[in-house]
mmCIF file of C-alpha atoms in Angstrom:
data_model
loop_
_atom_site.group_PDB
_atom_site.id
_atom_site.type_symbol
_atom_site.label_atom_id
_atom_site.label_comp_id
_atom_site.label_asym_id
_atom_site.label_seq_id
_atom_site.Cartn_x
_atom_site.Cartn_y
_atom_site.Cartn_z
ATOM 1 C CA MET A 1 0.000 0.000 0.000
ATOM 2 C CA PRO A 2 1.169 3.572 -0.452
ATOM 3 C CA HIS A 3 3.474 4.714 2.348
ATOM 4 C CA ASN A 4 5.209 7.964 3.292
ATOM 5 C CA GLY A 5 7.511 9.103 0.523
ATOM 6 C CA SER A 6 6.185 6.677 -2.089
ATOM 7 C CA THR A 7 4.953 7.787 -5.495
ATOM 8 C CA VAL A 8 1.409 7.208 -6.701
ATOM 9 C CA TYR A 9 -0.183 8.251 -9.967
ATOM 10 C CA ILE A 10 -3.582 9.911 -10.225
ATOM 11 C CA ARG A 11 -5.956 9.419 -13.154
ATOM 12 C CA PHE A 12 -8.925 11.746 -13.513
ATOM 13 C CA PRO A 13 -12.264 10.341 -14.789
ATOM 14 C CA SER A 14 -12.513 13.178 -17.315
ATOM 15 C CA GLN A 15 -9.398 11.830 -19.067
ATOM 16 C CA ALA A 16 -11.027 8.578 -20.186
ATOM 17 C CA LYS A 17 -10.203 8.930 -23.897
ATOM 18 C CA HIS A 18 -6.608 10.063 -23.374
ATOM 19 C CA PRO A 19 -5.629 8.948 -19.872
ATOM 20 C CA VAL A 20 -2.748 10.700 -18.166
ATOM 21 C CA LEU A 21 -1.157 9.467 -14.976
ATOM 22 C CA HIS A 22 -0.197 12.436 -12.798
ATOM 23 C CA PRO A 23 2.577 11.653 -10.277
ATOM 24 C CA ALA A 24 2.114 12.559 -6.617
ATOM 25 C CA THR A 25 4.075 11.863 -3.448
ATOM 26 C CA VAL A 26 2.488 10.390 -0.321
ATOM 27 C CA VAL A 27 3.216 12.959 2.411
ATOM 28 C CA GLN A 28 1.250 11.234 5.170
ATOM 29 C CA ALA A 29 -0.067 7.666 5.353
ATOM 30 C CA GLU A 30 -2.619 7.393 8.154
ATOM 31 C CA SER A 31 -3.722 3.856 7.267
ATOM 32 C CA THR A 32 -3.826 1.510 4.277
ATOM 33 C CA SER A 33 -6.897 3.365 3.001
ATOM 34 C CA SER A 34 -6.322 6.961 4.063
ATOM 35 C CA PHE A 35 -3.388 9.147 3.120
ATOM 36 C CA ALA A 36 -2.366 12.618 1.955
ATOM 37 C CA LEU A 37 -0.843 13.314 -1.465
ATOM 38 C CA GLN A 38 1.243 16.151 -2.836
ATOM 39 C CA PRO A 39 0.855 16.245 -6.659
ATOM 40 C CA GLN A 40 3.961 17.210 -8.612
ATOM 41 C CA ASP A 41 1.835 19.446 -10.857
ATOM 42 C CA ASP A 42 0.335 22.160 -8.660
ATOM 43 C CA THR A 43 -1.958 23.350 -11.467
ATOM 44 C CA LEU A 44 -4.181 20.249 -11.257
ATOM 45 C CA ALA A 45 -7.761 20.985 -10.152
ATOM 46 C CA PHE A 46 -9.021 18.836 -7.278
ATOM 47 C CA GLU A 47 -12.337 19.079 -5.462
ATOM 48 C CA VAL A 48 -13.752 17.320 -2.419
ATOM 49 C CA GLY A 49 -15.796 14.289 -3.458
ATOM 50 C CA LEU A 50 -14.005 13.796 -6.795
ATOM 51 C CA GLU A 51 -13.518 10.094 -7.532
ATOM 52 C CA VAL A 52 -10.209 9.201 -9.169
ATOM 53 C CA LEU A 53 -8.113 6.130 -9.855
ATOM 54 C CA ILE A 54 -4.744 5.894 -8.168
ATOM 55 C CA TYR A 55 -1.938 3.687 -9.469
ATOM 56 C CA PHE A 56 1.043 2.458 -7.470
ATOM 57 C CA GLU A 57 3.535 -0.381 -7.073
ATOM 58 C CA PHE A 58 2.546 -3.055 -4.573
ATOM 59 C CA GLY A 59 4.259 -6.393 -4.078
ATOM 60 C CA GLY A 60 6.159 -6.034 -7.341
ATOM 61 C CA LYS A 61 2.971 -5.326 -9.322
ATOM 62 C CA PHE A 62 1.594 -2.131 -10.811
ATOM 63 C CA VAL A 63 -1.946 -1.833 -9.401
ATOM 64 C CA GLN A 64 -4.899 0.545 -9.548
ATOM 65 C CA GLN A 65 -7.477 1.439 -6.915
ATOM 66 C CA PRO A 66 -10.485 3.762 -6.885
ATOM 67 C CA ALA A 67 -10.249 6.642 -4.421
ATOM 68 C CA ARG A 68 -12.103 9.783 -3.411
ATOM 69 C CA ILE A 69 -10.736 13.224 -2.520
ATOM 70 C CA GLU A 70 -11.777 13.794 1.104
ATOM 71 C CA ALA A 71 -10.203 17.195 1.873
ATOM 72 C CA LEU A 72 -8.027 19.867 0.308
ATOM 73 C CA PRO A 73 -5.217 21.610 2.173
ATOM 74 C CA GLU A 74 -6.561 24.808 3.692
ATOM 75 C CA ASP A 75 -3.732 27.148 4.674
ATOM 76 C CA ASP A 76 -0.862 24.668 4.468
ATOM 77 C CA PRO A 77 -0.246 23.459 0.892
ATOM 78 C CA GLU A 78 2.445 21.100 2.238
ATOM 79 C CA ALA A 79 -0.259 19.166 4.148
ATOM 80 C CA GLY A 80 -1.343 17.479 0.940
ATOM 81 C CA ILE A 81 -4.683 16.380 -0.450
ATOM 82 C CA ALA A 82 -6.541 13.892 1.773
ATOM 83 C CA VAL A 83 -7.492 10.733 -0.151
ATOM 84 C CA LEU A 84 -9.601 7.744 0.913
ATOM 85 C CA THR A 85 -9.556 4.528 -1.090
ATOM 86 C CA ILE A 86 -13.068 3.257 -1.827
ATOM 87 C CA GLY A 87 -12.409 -0.189 -3.199
ATOM 88 C CA ASP A 88 -9.842 -2.917 -3.446
ATOM 89 C CA TRP A 89 -6.758 -2.636 -5.621
ATOM 90 C CA VAL A 90 -6.554 -4.674 -8.813
ATOM 91 C CA SER A 91 -3.746 -5.257 -11.246
ATOM 92 C CA ALA A 92 -3.246 -2.460 -13.754
ATOM 93 C CA GLU A 93 -1.209 -4.801 -15.914
ATOM 94 C CA ASN A 94 -2.512 -7.361 -18.394
ATOM 95 C CA ARG A 95 -5.810 -9.118 -17.737
ATOM 96 C CA GLN A 96 -5.379 -11.581 -14.888
ATOM 97 C CA THR A 97 -8.616 -13.558 -15.158
ATOM 98 C CA TYR A 98 -10.529 -15.283 -17.913
ATOM 99 C CA ARG A 99 -13.759 -13.660 -19.152
ATOM 100 C CA ILE A 100 -16.833 -15.633 -20.144
ATOM 101 C CA CYS A 101 -19.027 -14.226 -22.910
ATOM 102 C CA THR A 102 -22.653 -14.014 -21.728
ATOM 103 C CA VAL A 103 -24.246 -12.389 -24.787
ATOM 104 C CA MET A 104 -26.037 -15.565 -25.899
ATOM 105 C CA ALA A 105 -27.292 -16.272 -22.350
ATOM 106 C CA ASP A 106 -29.537 -13.173 -22.447
ATOM 107 C CA LEU A 107 -28.483 -12.094 -18.927
ATOM 108 C CA THR A 108 -29.060 -8.579 -17.587
ATOM 109 C CA ALA A 109 -27.886 -6.471 -14.669
ATOM 110 C CA ALA A 110 -28.981 -3.348 -12.843
ATOM 111 C CA PHE A 111 -26.360 -0.657 -13.374
ATOM 112 C CA GLY A 112 -26.685 2.764 -11.770
ATOM 113 C CA ASP A 113 -30.319 3.828 -12.208
ATOM 114 C CA GLU A 114 -30.915 1.425 -15.101
ATOM 115 C CA LYS A 115 -32.525 -1.995 -14.889
ATOM 116 C CA ASP A 116 -32.119 -4.815 -17.409
ATOM 117 C CA CYS A 117 -28.797 -3.732 -18.904
ATOM 118 C CA PRO A 118 -27.431 -6.500 -21.158
ATOM 119 C CA LEU A 119 -24.563 -8.367 -19.475
ATOM 120 C CA THR A 120 -21.928 -9.026 -22.152
ATOM 121 C CA ASP A 121 -19.239 -10.869 -20.193
ATOM 122 C CA ILE A 122 -18.260 -11.809 -16.682
ATOM 123 C CA SER A 123 -15.122 -12.909 -14.818
ATOM 124 C CA VAL A 124 -14.045 -13.592 -11.266
ATOM 125 C CA THR A 125 -13.174 -9.910 -10.765
ATOM 126 C CA GLY A 126 -15.741 -8.023 -12.848
ATOM 127 C CA PHE A 127 -18.123 -7.861 -15.763
ATOM 128 C CA ALA A 128 -19.268 -5.708 -18.676
ATOM 129 C CA VAL A 129 -22.715 -4.257 -19.371
ATOM 130 C CA ILE A 130 -24.305 -2.130 -22.067
ATOM 131 C CA ALA A 131 -26.037 0.938 -20.625
ATOM 132 C CA SER A 132 -27.509 4.262 -21.702
ATOM 133 C CA GLY A 133 -26.186 6.270 -18.743
ATOM 134 C CA LYS A 134 -22.995 8.282 -18.912
ATOM 135 C CA TYR A 135 -20.320 7.073 -16.522
ATOM 136 C CA GLN A 136 -16.628 7.882 -16.403
ATOM 137 C CA ILE A 137 -13.592 5.703 -15.823
ATOM 138 C CA GLY A 138 -12.944 5.532 -12.106
ATOM 139 C CA GLN A 139 -16.547 6.295 -11.178
ATOM 140 C CA ILE A 140 -18.145 4.057 -8.532
ATOM 141 C CA VAL A 141 -21.575 2.740 -9.564
ATOM 142 C CA ASP A 142 -24.203 0.655 -7.733
ATOM 143 C CA SER A 143 -24.928 -2.603 -9.521
ATOM 144 C CA GLU A 144 -26.873 -5.811 -9.088
ATOM 145 C CA LEU A 145 -26.604 -9.187 -10.808
ATOM 146 C CA SER A 146 -29.206 -11.934 -10.478
ATOM 147 C CA HIS A 147 -28.741 -15.652 -11.021
ATOM 148 C CA SER A 148 -30.753 -18.674 -9.896
ATOM 149 C CA ASP A 149 -33.144 -16.562 -7.791
ATOM 150 C CA LYS A 150 -30.218 -14.955 -5.923
ATOM 151 C CA LYS A 151 -29.237 -11.295 -6.112
ATOM 152 C CA TYR A 152 -25.680 -10.027 -5.827
ATOM 153 C CA SER A 153 -25.460 -6.286 -5.276
ATOM 154 C CA GLY A 154 -22.661 -3.891 -4.515
ATOM 155 C CA LYS A 155 -20.505 -1.103 -5.822
ATOM 156 C CA VAL A 156 -18.334 -1.473 -8.914
ATOM 157 C CA SER A 157 -15.577 0.678 -10.386
ATOM 158 C CA VAL A 158 -15.755 1.607 -14.072
ATOM 159 C CA GLN A 159 -12.518 0.438 -15.708
ATOM 160 C CA SER A 160 -13.247 0.935 -19.410
ATOM 161 C CA THR A 161 -15.813 2.469 -21.742
ATOM 162 C CA CYS A 162 -16.622 1.873 -25.396
ATOM 163 C CA ALA A 163 -19.227 3.957 -27.224
ATOM 164 C CA LEU A 164 -21.683 1.897 -29.257
ATOM 165 C CA HIS A 165 -24.274 2.791 -31.888
ATOM 166 C CA GLY A 166 -27.608 4.153 -30.698
ATOM 167 C CA GLY A 167 -26.232 6.194 -27.800
ATOM 168 C CA LYS A 168 -25.341 3.173 -25.659
ATOM 169 C CA THR A 169 -21.980 2.435 -24.057
ATOM 170 C CA ARG A 170 -20.246 -0.788 -23.027
ATOM 171 C CA TYR A 171 -18.827 -0.445 -19.515
ATOM 172 C CA GLY A 172 -16.191 -2.819 -18.186
ATOM 173 C CA VAL A 173 -16.231 -2.814 -14.393
ATOM 174 C CA ASN A 174 -14.287 -4.263 -11.506
ATOM 175 C CA CYS A 175 -16.157 -5.522 -8.455
#
């Protein structure tokens, strides 16, 4: 996990088409999920509540984790930007798990405010749906899958987007 003096990289949801990883230094690590960052580029615009993806080295792997800006430095810019992770880290390297195509199974999922979104594939760590809503990479979305009269609900992190015809978008998510 990020520790004092380590470097993390911040990815803004608005940079989905052309992602840029902005380096920042951890200036205070309060726990494995709460720390303060000092971005190298002081012109970056942060706001409380903004959800971002952070990238860092952990156990010899390059990983990503969704996070939320909790507080901005008031009078002391050296205090850093308070960040709280809001999900588990996953590998940011090549795909680690096998995906199963579910298009022919006619399965659906609830995604955000939408019900019955077509479920296109699923894996141990995530899935993909086709939805009308507009979500950004790094955004946390409520979701629910149903199978055999059981419901599995929780929050997912948008990992990829692909615009489709008819105003719909394919969203790849990590659970």
